[in-house]
mmCIF file of C-alpha atoms and ligand atoms in Angstrom:
data_model
loop_
_atom_site.group_PDB
_atom_site.id
_atom_site.type_symbol
_atom_site.label_atom_id
_atom_site.label_comp_id
_atom_site.label_asym_id
_atom_site.label_seq_id
_atom_site.Cartn_x
_atom_site.Cartn_y
_atom_site.Cartn_z
ATOM 1 C CA MET A 1223 30.551 -13.275 20.949
ATOM 2 C CA GLN A 1224 28.725 -16.344 22.102
ATOM 3 C CA VAL A 1225 25.780 -16.585 19.660
ATOM 4 C CA MET A 1226 22.127 -15.893 21.141
ATOM 5 C CA LYS A 1227 18.896 -16.322 19.677
ATOM 6 C CA LEU A 1228 16.053 -13.598 20.286
ATOM 7 C CA ASP A 1229 14.239 -15.862 23.097
ATOM 8 C CA GLN A 1230 17.762 -15.871 25.237
ATOM 9 C CA LEU A 1231 17.494 -11.875 25.442
ATOM 10 C CA GLU A 1232 16.317 -10.322 28.775
ATOM 11 C CA THR A 1233 13.283 -7.771 28.100
ATOM 12 C CA PRO A 1234 12.955 -5.042 27.563
ATOM 13 C CA CYS A 1235 15.760 -4.619 24.861
ATOM 14 C CA LEU A 1236 16.291 -2.548 21.744
ATOM 15 C CA LEU A 1237 16.615 -4.297 18.379
ATOM 16 C CA LEU A 1238 17.913 -3.445 15.310
ATOM 17 C CA ASP A 1239 17.361 -4.805 12.105
ATOM 18 C CA GLU A 1240 20.473 -4.137 10.551
ATOM 19 C CA SER A 1241 19.346 -5.886 6.778
ATOM 20 C CA ARG A 1242 16.687 -2.648 6.849
ATOM 21 C CA LEU A 1243 19.477 -0.286 8.231
ATOM 22 C CA GLU A 1244 21.701 -1.334 5.266
ATOM 23 C CA ARG A 1245 18.905 -0.686 2.879
ATOM 24 C CA ASN A 1246 17.816 2.886 4.346
ATOM 25 C CA VAL A 1247 21.450 3.662 3.976
ATOM 26 C CA ALA A 1248 21.917 2.508 0.351
ATOM 27 C CA ARG A 1249 18.458 4.662 -0.293
ATOM 28 C CA MET A 1250 19.502 7.959 0.831
ATOM 29 C CA ARG A 1251 22.911 7.785 -0.793
ATOM 30 C CA ALA A 1252 21.916 6.678 -3.729
ATOM 31 C CA HIS A 1253 19.033 9.809 -3.666
ATOM 32 C CA LEU A 1254 21.469 12.317 -2.443
ATOM 33 C CA ASP A 1255 24.163 11.131 -4.949
ATOM 34 C CA SER A 1256 21.725 11.559 -8.024
ATOM 35 C CA LEU A 1257 20.962 15.355 -6.794
ATOM 36 C CA GLY A 1258 24.778 15.909 -6.483
ATOM 37 C CA VAL A 1259 24.673 16.577 -2.416
ATOM 38 C CA ASN A 1260 26.879 15.283 0.155
ATOM 39 C CA LEU A 1261 25.282 13.556 3.470
ATOM 40 C CA ARG A 1262 26.269 15.428 6.509
ATOM 41 C CA LEU A 1263 24.760 12.019 8.807
ATOM 42 C CA HIS A 1264 23.192 13.520 11.946
ATOM 43 C CA VAL A 1265 24.743 11.215 14.777
ATOM 44 C CA LYS A 1266 22.314 11.743 17.341
ATOM 45 C CA THR A 1267 19.347 9.275 16.310
ATOM 46 C CA ALA A 1268 22.172 6.382 16.532
ATOM 47 C CA LYS A 1269 24.843 7.823 19.083
ATOM 48 C CA SER A 1270 26.510 4.708 18.427
ATOM 49 C CA ILE A 1271 30.480 4.474 15.913
ATOM 50 C CA ASP A 1272 28.881 1.136 15.148
ATOM 51 C CA VAL A 1273 25.770 2.603 13.393
ATOM 52 C CA VAL A 1274 27.559 5.482 11.940
ATOM 53 C CA ARG A 1275 30.378 3.200 10.467
ATOM 54 C CA ARG A 1276 27.703 1.373 8.566
ATOM 55 C CA VAL A 1277 26.982 4.693 6.823
ATOM 56 C CA LEU A 1278 29.745 6.710 6.121
ATOM 57 C CA ARG A 1279 32.153 6.028 3.516
ATOM 58 C CA SER A 1280 35.490 7.109 4.994
ATOM 59 C CA PRO A 1281 35.964 8.539 8.660
ATOM 60 C CA GLN A 1282 36.942 11.844 6.717
ATOM 61 C CA ASP A 1283 33.040 11.870 6.034
ATOM 62 C CA PRO A 1284 31.362 14.747 7.520
ATOM 63 C CA ILE A 1285 28.888 14.274 10.546
ATOM 64 C CA THR A 1286 26.289 16.265 12.290
ATOM 65 C CA VAL A 1287 26.219 16.675 16.297
ATOM 66 C CA SER A 1288 23.163 17.715 18.727
ATOM 67 C CA THR A 1289 25.775 17.973 21.914
ATOM 68 C CA LEU A 1290 29.427 18.030 22.502
ATOM 69 C CA LYS A 1291 29.343 15.010 23.873
ATOM 70 C CA GLU A 1292 28.482 13.468 20.215
ATOM 71 C CA ALA A 1293 31.638 15.566 19.521
ATOM 72 C CA GLU A 1294 33.601 14.161 22.126
ATOM 73 C CA TYR A 1295 32.716 10.347 21.386
ATOM 74 C CA PHE A 1296 33.072 10.729 17.382
ATOM 75 C CA LEU A 1297 35.981 12.442 18.052
ATOM 76 C CA ALA A 1298 37.737 9.801 20.299
ATOM 77 C CA ASN A 1299 36.665 7.300 17.280
ATOM 78 C CA GLY A 1300 38.225 9.037 14.449
ATOM 79 C CA VAL A 1301 35.636 11.292 12.959
ATOM 80 C CA GLN A 1302 36.708 14.902 12.793
ATOM 81 C CA ASN A 1303 34.502 16.906 10.323
ATOM 82 C CA ILE A 1304 31.700 18.047 12.911
ATOM 83 C CA LEU A 1305 29.231 20.303 13.173
ATOM 84 C CA TYR A 1306 27.596 21.233 16.488
ATOM 85 C CA ALA A 1307 24.272 22.263 15.232
ATOM 86 C CA VAL A 1308 22.459 23.431 18.363
ATOM 87 C CA GLY A 1309 23.114 27.411 18.768
ATOM 88 C CA MET A 1310 26.011 28.259 20.546
ATOM 89 C CA THR A 1311 26.235 29.636 23.969
ATOM 90 C CA PRO A 1312 29.209 30.991 26.024
ATOM 91 C CA ASN A 1313 29.445 28.210 28.179
ATOM 92 C CA LYS A 1314 30.188 26.037 25.739
ATOM 93 C CA LEU A 1315 33.165 27.669 23.996
ATOM 94 C CA GLU A 1316 35.987 26.483 26.276
ATOM 95 C CA HIS A 1317 34.678 22.700 25.291
ATOM 96 C CA VAL A 1318 34.762 23.914 21.646
ATOM 97 C CA THR A 1319 38.275 25.259 21.920
ATOM 98 C CA ASP A 1320 39.752 21.956 23.904
ATOM 99 C CA LEU A 1321 37.910 19.684 21.109
ATOM 100 C CA ARG A 1322 39.299 21.626 18.354
ATOM 101 C CA ARG A 1323 42.599 21.757 20.454
ATOM 102 C CA ARG A 1324 42.323 17.446 20.120
ATOM 103 C CA GLY A 1325 42.172 17.678 16.217
ATOM 104 C CA ALA A 1326 38.470 18.143 16.050
ATOM 105 C CA GLY A 1327 37.439 20.058 12.879
ATOM 106 C CA LEU A 1328 34.477 21.604 14.698
ATOM 107 C CA ALA A 1329 32.272 23.882 13.234
ATOM 108 C CA LEU A 1330 29.466 26.058 15.116
ATOM 109 C CA ILE A 1331 25.980 27.491 14.202
ATOM 110 C CA LEU A 1332 24.297 30.828 15.747
ATOM 111 C CA ASP A 1333 21.694 32.750 14.636
ATOM 112 C CA SER A 1334 21.887 36.255 16.410
ATOM 113 C CA VAL A 1335 24.403 39.011 16.324
ATOM 114 C CA GLU A 1336 25.003 38.624 20.041
ATOM 115 C CA ALA A 1337 26.198 35.141 19.880
ATOM 116 C CA ALA A 1338 28.217 36.466 16.513
ATOM 117 C CA HIS A 1339 30.062 38.687 18.727
ATOM 118 C CA ALA A 1340 30.760 35.924 21.896
ATOM 119 C CA VAL A 1341 31.726 33.415 19.513
ATOM 120 C CA ALA A 1342 34.338 36.171 17.790
ATOM 121 C CA ALA A 1343 35.344 37.651 20.925
ATOM 122 C CA HIS A 1344 36.318 33.814 22.170
ATOM 123 C CA ALA A 1345 38.196 32.965 18.443
ATOM 124 C CA ARG A 1346 40.102 36.064 19.077
ATOM 125 C CA SER A 1347 41.087 35.149 22.314
ATOM 126 C CA ARG A 1348 42.001 32.127 21.481
ATOM 127 C CA ALA A 1349 43.697 32.923 18.209
ATOM 128 C CA ASP A 1350 41.224 29.763 16.627
ATOM 129 C CA ARG A 1351 39.315 30.927 13.569
ATOM 130 C CA ILE A 1352 36.506 28.670 14.939
ATOM 131 C CA PRO A 1353 34.227 27.868 11.510
ATOM 132 C CA VAL A 1354 30.756 29.044 12.163
ATOM 133 C CA LEU A 1355 27.745 28.856 10.071
ATOM 134 C CA ILE A 1356 24.708 31.216 10.560
ATOM 135 C CA GLU A 1357 21.240 29.262 11.190
ATOM 136 C CA ILE A 1358 18.225 30.392 8.803
ATOM 137 C CA ASP A 1359 15.032 29.973 9.621
ATOM 138 C CA CYS A 1360 13.020 28.278 7.009
ATOM 139 C CA ASP A 1361 9.496 27.517 8.209
ATOM 140 C CA GLY A 1362 9.166 29.383 11.615
ATOM 141 C CA HIS A 1363 9.418 26.065 13.863
ATOM 142 C CA ARG A 1364 12.595 27.138 15.597
ATOM 143 C CA SER A 1365 15.239 28.753 15.325
ATOM 144 C CA GLY A 1366 17.266 31.135 13.010
ATOM 145 C CA MET A 1367 17.222 34.434 11.454
ATOM 146 C CA LEU A 1368 15.115 35.011 8.140
ATOM 147 C CA PRO A 1369 16.982 35.347 5.205
ATOM 148 C CA GLY A 1370 16.088 38.982 4.466
ATOM 149 C CA ASP A 1371 16.905 39.944 8.061
ATOM 150 C CA PRO A 1372 19.513 42.794 7.889
ATOM 151 C CA ALA A 1373 20.940 41.365 10.730
ATOM 152 C CA LEU A 1374 22.148 38.414 9.081
ATOM 153 C CA ILE A 1375 24.382 40.270 7.460
ATOM 154 C CA GLU A 1376 25.698 42.191 10.756
ATOM 155 C CA ALA A 1377 25.846 39.139 12.148
ATOM 156 C CA GLY A 1378 27.842 37.864 8.990
ATOM 157 C CA ARG A 1379 30.436 40.969 9.147
ATOM 158 C CA VAL A 1380 30.908 40.344 12.887
ATOM 159 C CA LEU A 1381 31.789 36.865 12.431
ATOM 160 C CA ALA A 1382 34.056 37.157 9.384
ATOM 161 C CA ASP A 1383 35.975 40.503 10.537
ATOM 162 C CA GLY A 1384 36.009 39.390 13.988
ATOM 163 C CA GLY A 1385 38.397 36.590 13.783
ATOM 164 C CA CYS A 1386 36.085 33.620 12.857
ATOM 165 C CA GLU A 1387 35.652 31.511 9.671
ATOM 166 C CA LEU A 1388 32.476 32.454 8.193
ATOM 167 C CA ARG A 1389 31.728 29.352 6.788
ATOM 168 C CA GLY A 1390 28.153 29.567 5.242
ATOM 169 C CA VAL A 1391 24.485 29.098 5.913
ATOM 170 C CA MET A 1392 22.088 26.055 7.153
ATOM 171 C CA THR A 1393 18.611 25.652 8.349
ATOM 172 C CA HIS A 1394 16.544 22.919 9.571
ATOM 173 C CA ALA A 1395 12.706 22.081 8.194
ATOM 174 C CA GLY A 1396 11.591 20.630 11.101
ATOM 175 C CA GLY A 1397 8.298 21.721 10.292
ATOM 176 C CA SER A 1398 8.144 19.142 7.536
ATOM 177 C CA TYR A 1399 7.293 17.093 10.301
ATOM 178 C CA ASN A 1400 3.734 18.196 10.838
ATOM 179 C CA CYS A 1401 3.157 18.156 6.909
ATOM 180 C CA THR A 1402 0.042 15.644 6.080
ATOM 181 C CA THR A 1403 0.805 14.613 2.428
ATOM 182 C CA VAL A 1404 3.864 14.250 0.484
ATOM 183 C CA ALA A 1405 3.383 16.870 -1.864
ATOM 184 C CA ALA A 1406 3.497 19.149 1.113
ATOM 185 C CA ILE A 1407 6.725 17.770 2.450
ATOM 186 C CA LYS A 1408 8.110 18.501 -1.303
ATOM 187 C CA ALA A 1409 6.895 22.037 -1.298
ATOM 188 C CA MET A 1410 8.882 21.974 2.570
ATOM 189 C CA ALA A 1411 12.151 21.022 0.522
ATOM 190 C CA LEU A 1412 11.819 23.340 -1.654
ATOM 191 C CA GLN A 1413 11.005 26.101 0.550
ATOM 192 C CA GLU A 1414 14.229 24.967 2.795
ATOM 193 C CA ARG A 1415 16.121 25.295 -0.250
ATOM 194 C CA ASP A 1416 15.199 28.359 -1.354
ATOM 195 C CA ALA A 1417 15.717 30.025 2.431
ATOM 196 C CA VAL A 1418 19.193 28.985 2.452
ATOM 197 C CA LEU A 1419 20.043 29.555 -1.324
ATOM 198 C CA ASN A 1420 18.385 33.511 -0.834
ATOM 199 C CA ALA A 1421 20.316 33.389 2.831
ATOM 200 C CA ALA A 1422 23.814 32.769 0.739
ATOM 201 C CA LYS A 1423 22.964 35.224 -1.745
ATOM 202 C CA ALA A 1424 22.477 38.164 0.534
ATOM 203 C CA LEU A 1425 25.445 37.487 2.230
ATOM 204 C CA ARG A 1426 27.193 36.857 -0.823
ATOM 205 C CA THR A 1427 26.122 40.311 -2.396
ATOM 206 C CA ALA A 1428 27.611 41.766 0.658
ATOM 207 C CA GLU A 1429 30.776 40.681 -0.437
ATOM 208 C CA LEU A 1430 30.577 37.949 2.521
ATOM 209 C CA PRO A 1431 31.764 34.101 2.188
ATOM 210 C CA CYS A 1432 29.118 31.560 2.159
ATOM 211 C CA PRO A 1433 30.864 28.386 0.670
ATOM 212 C CA VAL A 1434 28.621 25.914 2.865
ATOM 213 C CA VAL A 1435 24.683 25.709 2.109
ATOM 214 C CA SER A 1436 23.591 23.225 4.187
ATOM 215 C CA VAL A 1437 19.754 22.031 5.040
ATOM 216 C CA GLY A 1438 18.082 18.821 6.227
ATOM 217 C CA SER A 1439 15.350 16.608 7.537
ATOM 218 C CA THR A 1440 14.713 13.103 6.952
ATOM 219 C CA PRO A 1441 11.116 14.336 5.453
ATOM 220 C CA THR A 1442 12.576 16.914 3.088
ATOM 221 C CA ALA A 1443 15.975 15.004 2.278
ATOM 222 C CA THR A 1444 13.945 11.846 1.305
ATOM 223 C CA CYS A 1445 11.470 14.041 -0.859
ATOM 224 C CA ALA A 1446 13.602 16.657 -2.184
ATOM 225 C CA GLY A 1447 13.419 16.535 -6.193
ATOM 226 C CA ASN A 1448 16.176 19.335 -6.783
ATOM 227 C CA LEU A 1449 18.887 20.804 -4.567
ATOM 228 C CA THR A 1450 20.729 22.700 -7.141
ATOM 229 C CA GLY A 1451 23.071 25.275 -5.230
ATOM 230 C CA VAL A 1452 23.071 23.421 -1.462
ATOM 231 C CA THR A 1453 25.957 21.897 -0.718
ATOM 232 C CA GLU A 1454 25.218 19.269 1.625
ATOM 233 C CA VAL A 1455 22.165 17.570 3.543
ATOM 234 C CA ARG A 1456 21.581 16.468 7.281
ATOM 235 C CA ALA A 1457 19.437 14.017 7.896
ATOM 236 C CA GLY A 1458 19.466 11.037 11.026
ATOM 237 C CA VAL A 1459 16.366 9.749 11.781
ATOM 238 C CA PHE A 1460 16.605 7.741 8.071
ATOM 239 C CA VAL A 1461 18.796 5.121 9.468
ATOM 240 C CA PHE A 1462 16.370 3.390 11.609
ATOM 241 C CA PHE A 1463 12.933 5.373 10.329
ATOM 242 C CA ASP A 1464 9.843 5.186 12.484
ATOM 243 C CA LEU A 1465 6.307 5.277 12.951
ATOM 244 C CA VAL A 1466 5.856 9.302 12.484
ATOM 245 C CA MET A 1467 8.151 8.798 9.434
ATOM 246 C CA ALA A 1468 5.561 6.014 7.898
ATOM 247 C CA GLY A 1469 2.724 8.321 8.784
ATOM 248 C CA LEU A 1470 3.939 10.823 6.482
ATOM 249 C CA GLN A 1471 4.597 8.596 4.153
ATOM 250 C CA VAL A 1472 8.429 8.806 3.634
ATOM 251 C CA CYS A 1473 9.151 5.437 4.214
ATOM 252 C CA THR A 1474 6.822 1.909 5.225
ATOM 253 C CA LEU A 1475 6.412 -0.074 8.108
ATOM 254 C CA ASP A 1476 8.910 -2.533 6.675
ATOM 255 C CA ASP A 1477 11.878 0.085 6.497
ATOM 256 C CA ILE A 1478 11.639 0.920 10.228
ATOM 257 C CA ALA A 1479 14.771 -1.087 11.351
ATOM 258 C CA LEU A 1480 14.179 -0.062 15.345
ATOM 259 C CA SER A 1481 12.300 -2.126 18.050
ATOM 260 C CA VAL A 1482 11.626 -2.738 21.519
ATOM 261 C CA LEU A 1483 11.504 -6.542 22.120
ATOM 262 C CA ALA A 1484 9.008 -6.762 25.333
ATOM 263 C CA SER A 1485 7.351 -9.697 26.759
ATOM 264 C CA VAL A 1486 4.023 -10.524 27.488
ATOM 265 C CA ILE A 1487 3.818 -10.786 31.309
ATOM 266 C CA GLY A 1488 -0.148 -10.554 31.768
ATOM 267 C CA HIS A 1489 -3.682 -10.060 30.453
ATOM 268 C CA GLN A 1490 -6.962 -8.438 31.625
ATOM 269 C CA ARG A 1491 -9.153 -10.187 29.292
ATOM 270 C CA GLU A 1492 -12.249 -8.081 29.906
ATOM 271 C CA LYS A 1493 -10.802 -5.308 29.081
ATOM 272 C CA GLY A 1494 -9.193 -6.693 26.283
ATOM 273 C CA TRP A 1495 -5.705 -6.196 27.406
ATOM 274 C CA ILE A 1496 -2.260 -7.793 26.942
ATOM 275 C CA ILE A 1497 0.490 -6.180 29.477
ATOM 276 C CA VAL A 1498 3.962 -6.219 28.410
ATOM 277 C CA ASP A 1499 7.324 -5.673 30.347
ATOM 278 C CA ALA A 1500 8.083 -2.595 28.074
ATOM 279 C CA GLY A 1501 6.381 0.722 29.103
ATOM 280 C CA TRP A 1502 7.800 4.265 28.630
ATOM 281 C CA MET A 1503 10.913 4.002 29.549
ATOM 282 C CA ALA A 1504 11.875 1.477 26.912
ATOM 283 C CA MET A 1505 9.702 3.455 24.260
ATOM 284 C CA SER A 1506 9.748 6.963 25.721
ATOM 285 C CA ARG A 1507 6.992 9.417 26.304
ATOM 286 C CA ASP A 1508 6.910 10.295 22.727
ATOM 287 C CA ARG A 1509 3.387 10.316 20.833
ATOM 288 C CA GLY A 1510 4.307 11.697 17.392
ATOM 289 C CA SER A 1511 1.680 10.058 16.100
ATOM 290 C CA ALA A 1512 -1.069 11.116 18.108
ATOM 291 C CA LYS A 1513 -1.704 14.418 15.620
ATOM 292 C CA GLN A 1514 -1.524 11.987 12.548
ATOM 293 C CA LYS A 1515 -4.080 10.142 10.583
ATOM 294 C CA ILE A 1516 -2.921 7.237 12.036
ATOM 295 C CA ASP A 1517 -2.370 7.301 15.982
ATOM 296 C CA GLN A 1518 0.041 4.720 16.951
ATOM 297 C CA GLY A 1519 -0.274 5.047 20.579
ATOM 298 C CA TYR A 1520 2.973 4.174 21.843
ATOM 299 C CA GLY A 1521 4.027 1.788 19.705
ATOM 300 C CA LEU A 1522 2.679 -0.622 16.717
ATOM 301 C CA VAL A 1523 2.918 -4.292 18.112
ATOM 302 C CA CYS A 1524 4.519 -6.845 15.883
ATOM 303 C CA ASN A 1525 5.290 -10.698 16.528
ATOM 304 C CA ALA A 1526 8.939 -11.555 17.230
ATOM 305 C CA GLN A 1527 9.648 -11.705 13.643
ATOM 306 C CA GLY A 1528 8.727 -8.215 12.976
ATOM 307 C CA GLU A 1529 5.325 -8.928 11.505
ATOM 308 C CA PRO A 1530 2.774 -6.411 12.687
ATOM 309 C CA TYR A 1531 -0.625 -7.648 13.819
ATOM 310 C CA PRO A 1532 -3.476 -5.765 12.465
ATOM 311 C CA ASP A 1533 -4.254 -2.698 15.011
ATOM 312 C CA LEU A 1534 -2.904 -3.645 17.568
ATOM 313 C CA ILE A 1535 -0.769 -1.032 19.848
ATOM 314 C CA MET A 1536 0.353 -0.140 23.097
ATOM 315 C CA THR A 1537 -2.342 2.048 24.061
ATOM 316 C CA ASP A 1538 -1.178 3.080 27.482
ATOM 317 C CA ALA A 1539 2.341 3.028 29.248
ATOM 318 C CA ASN A 1540 3.068 3.401 32.685
ATOM 319 C CA GLN A 1541 7.178 3.211 33.499
ATOM 320 C CA GLU A 1542 7.711 -0.614 33.282
ATOM 321 C CA HIS A 1543 4.362 -1.890 31.991
ATOM 322 C CA GLY A 1544 2.897 -1.279 28.217
ATOM 323 C CA VAL A 1545 -0.816 -2.022 27.894
ATOM 324 C CA ILE A 1546 -1.229 -3.641 24.270
ATOM 325 C CA ALA A 1547 -5.004 -2.989 22.619
ATOM 326 C CA LEU A 1548 -6.768 -3.077 19.566
ATOM 327 C CA ARG A 1549 -7.167 0.424 18.372
ATOM 328 C CA GLN A 1550 -10.431 2.312 18.351
ATOM 329 C CA GLY A 1551 -12.648 0.920 15.361
ATOM 330 C CA ALA A 1552 -10.791 -2.186 15.056
ATOM 331 C CA ARG A 1553 -12.026 -5.065 12.989
ATOM 332 C CA ALA A 1554 -9.135 -7.506 13.857
ATOM 333 C CA ALA A 1555 -9.620 -9.676 17.115
ATOM 334 C CA LEU A 1556 -7.041 -9.486 19.619
ATOM 335 C CA PRO A 1557 -4.509 -11.938 19.009
ATOM 336 C CA ASP A 1558 -3.792 -15.162 21.762
ATOM 337 C CA LEU A 1559 -0.778 -13.873 23.045
ATOM 338 C CA PRO A 1560 0.228 -16.257 25.748
ATOM 339 C CA LEU A 1561 2.164 -15.171 28.774
ATOM 340 C CA GLY A 1562 6.087 -14.738 27.780
ATOM 341 C CA THR A 1563 5.279 -14.153 24.383
ATOM 342 C CA LEU A 1564 7.878 -12.124 22.646
ATOM 343 C CA LEU A 1565 6.603 -9.195 20.719
ATOM 344 C CA ARG A 1566 8.833 -6.137 18.831
ATOM 345 C CA ILE A 1567 7.376 -2.782 19.355
ATOM 346 C CA LEU A 1568 7.875 -0.483 16.261
ATOM 347 C CA PRO A 1569 8.684 3.293 18.391
ATOM 348 C CA ASN A 1570 7.281 6.693 17.320
ATOM 349 C CA HIS A 1571 10.526 8.096 17.092
ATOM 350 C CA ALA A 1572 13.500 6.190 16.474
ATOM 351 C CA CYS A 1573 15.828 8.841 18.549
ATOM 352 C CA ALA A 1574 13.696 9.104 21.502
ATOM 353 C CA THR A 1575 13.388 5.368 21.991
ATOM 354 C CA GLY A 1576 16.788 5.142 21.353
ATOM 355 C CA ALA A 1577 17.798 7.580 23.612
ATOM 356 C CA GLN A 1578 16.218 5.248 26.500
ATOM 357 C CA HIS A 1579 18.602 2.158 26.085
ATOM 358 C CA GLN A 1580 22.384 1.297 26.568
ATOM 359 C CA ALA A 1581 22.905 -1.074 23.609
ATOM 360 C CA TYR A 1582 21.206 -2.165 20.155
ATOM 361 C CA GLN A 1583 20.652 -5.793 20.154
ATOM 362 C CA VAL A 1584 21.633 -6.538 15.995
ATOM 363 C CA VAL A 1585 19.679 -8.763 14.364
ATOM 364 C CA ARG A 1586 18.943 -9.754 10.508
ATOM 365 C CA GLU A 1587 15.853 -9.901 8.810
ATOM 366 C CA GLY A 1588 14.171 -12.970 9.001
ATOM 367 C CA SER A 1589 17.004 -14.427 11.596
ATOM 368 C CA ASP A 1590 16.422 -14.533 15.243
ATOM 369 C CA THR A 1591 19.817 -14.624 15.941
ATOM 370 C CA VAL A 1592 21.590 -11.751 17.920
ATOM 371 C CA GLY A 1593 24.585 -10.921 15.622
ATOM 372 C CA ALA A 1594 26.052 -8.457 17.754
ATOM 373 C CA THR A 1595 25.305 -5.845 20.911
ATOM 374 C CA TRP A 1596 26.451 -2.862 19.809
ATOM 375 C CA PRO A 1597 26.333 -0.087 22.894
ATOM 376 C CA ARG A 1598 25.433 3.451 22.279
ATOM 377 C CA PHE A 1599 25.715 5.981 24.929
ATOM 378 C CA ALA A 1600 23.309 9.161 26.198
ATOM 379 C CA GLY A 1601 23.291 12.068 28.322
ATOM 380 C CA TRP A 1602 25.774 15.535 28.131
HETATM 381 C C1 PLP B 1838 19.925 20.676 12.711
HETATM 382 C C2 PLP B 1838 19.353 19.772 12.854
HETATM 383 N N1 PLP B 1838 19.630 19.317 11.363
HETATM 384 C C3 PLP B 1838 19.160 17.873 11.081
HETATM 385 C C4 PLP B 1838 18.416 17.046 11.665
HETATM 386 C C5 PLP B 1838 17.798 15.868 11.249
HETATM 387 O O1 PLP B 1838 16.695 15.825 10.962
HETATM 388 P P1 PLP B 1838 15.712 14.270 11.096
HETATM 389 O O2 PLP B 1838 16.067 13.988 12.843
HETATM 390 O O3 PLP B 1838 14.493 14.445 10.588
HETATM 391 O O4 PLP B 1838 16.756 12.865 10.232
HETATM 392 C C6 PLP B 1838 17.908 17.487 12.819
HETATM 393 C C7 PLP B 1838 17.112 16.859 13.561
HETATM 394 O O5 PLP B 1838 16.162 17.302 14.440
HETATM 395 C C8 PLP B 1838 18.396 19.035 13.477
HETATM 396 O O6 PLP B 1838 18.104 19.336 14.828
#
């Protein structure tokens, strides 16, 4: 590839700092190794084999997907051990069978007796013992069965006796995103663990198999101190981190590997505005930090080297225009950023901002050379 400098890129585009990515991965790996649990990387954040290859230790390592398109793409790239971690519906079962026939070790999740009947009937009709995990609700934030719900045992029996492989239980403590202290995230990690351990115990007491006990969100994975009894952790955002994670104190601003490179296209000096060519199409509409202690608007503004300007944020976003201004109460002065100045804007939510782009422009910390372009995919 022809060597390019940052100032040769057309903006807006997505930058990935590979040095930070490597550090984030090494830190999470070391942490989970110390707790004695496997990582089942959630690939919905990266949606790129180039990123995922830098996280997996071998192509045999397990991954989590949030769409069957992700399963298709990663299977085509040699990754077979896949958990599709969104509740199953009958209209996707034929696709599941097709993927499994082509070599995907694809496992499913569900959280109702009704869904268990549907999957078991399909598994019988295709003579394929589809592996299934039952989703447990650990924090009331989304889906899942309660660990003490008798329907959990019923669903387990429908699966195990009905032609599926009952592989275990899983949960996702998405409620950890609303925690306001690290102590609360630590408590949430225990709550997440205990919910699936209790569910596993209930299944085993009913003489049903439960070899896999799966938990995971980036905040709880980062803060967990004891995962005894858990067999795997699913996390994805930690590879890039973002402003929401920094607001939760599970990373620092220096850990955030993803940013949007934008150019200054104009000024409204009397209003204290700098206008850039990255709006919500480039940043996404995600305002995840709005409910946190520090509202980062649509993103925190850094110079082209990635150093944040004090209190400079994207306060408003149109489709292709971003309004950059000082946050309310800021003591810093508005920096002088002439037309054409390159800025890196850190995103609220790495998954959402990444989803707006077709490729990562890969840079290393402290360098202005673009080392590679890694494609990423979108859609279903
Ligand atoms: C089921 C499931 N597992 C794991 C994760 C990973 O969590 P995070 O995005 O915080 O890394 C998610 C994220 O939404 C999820 O939905």
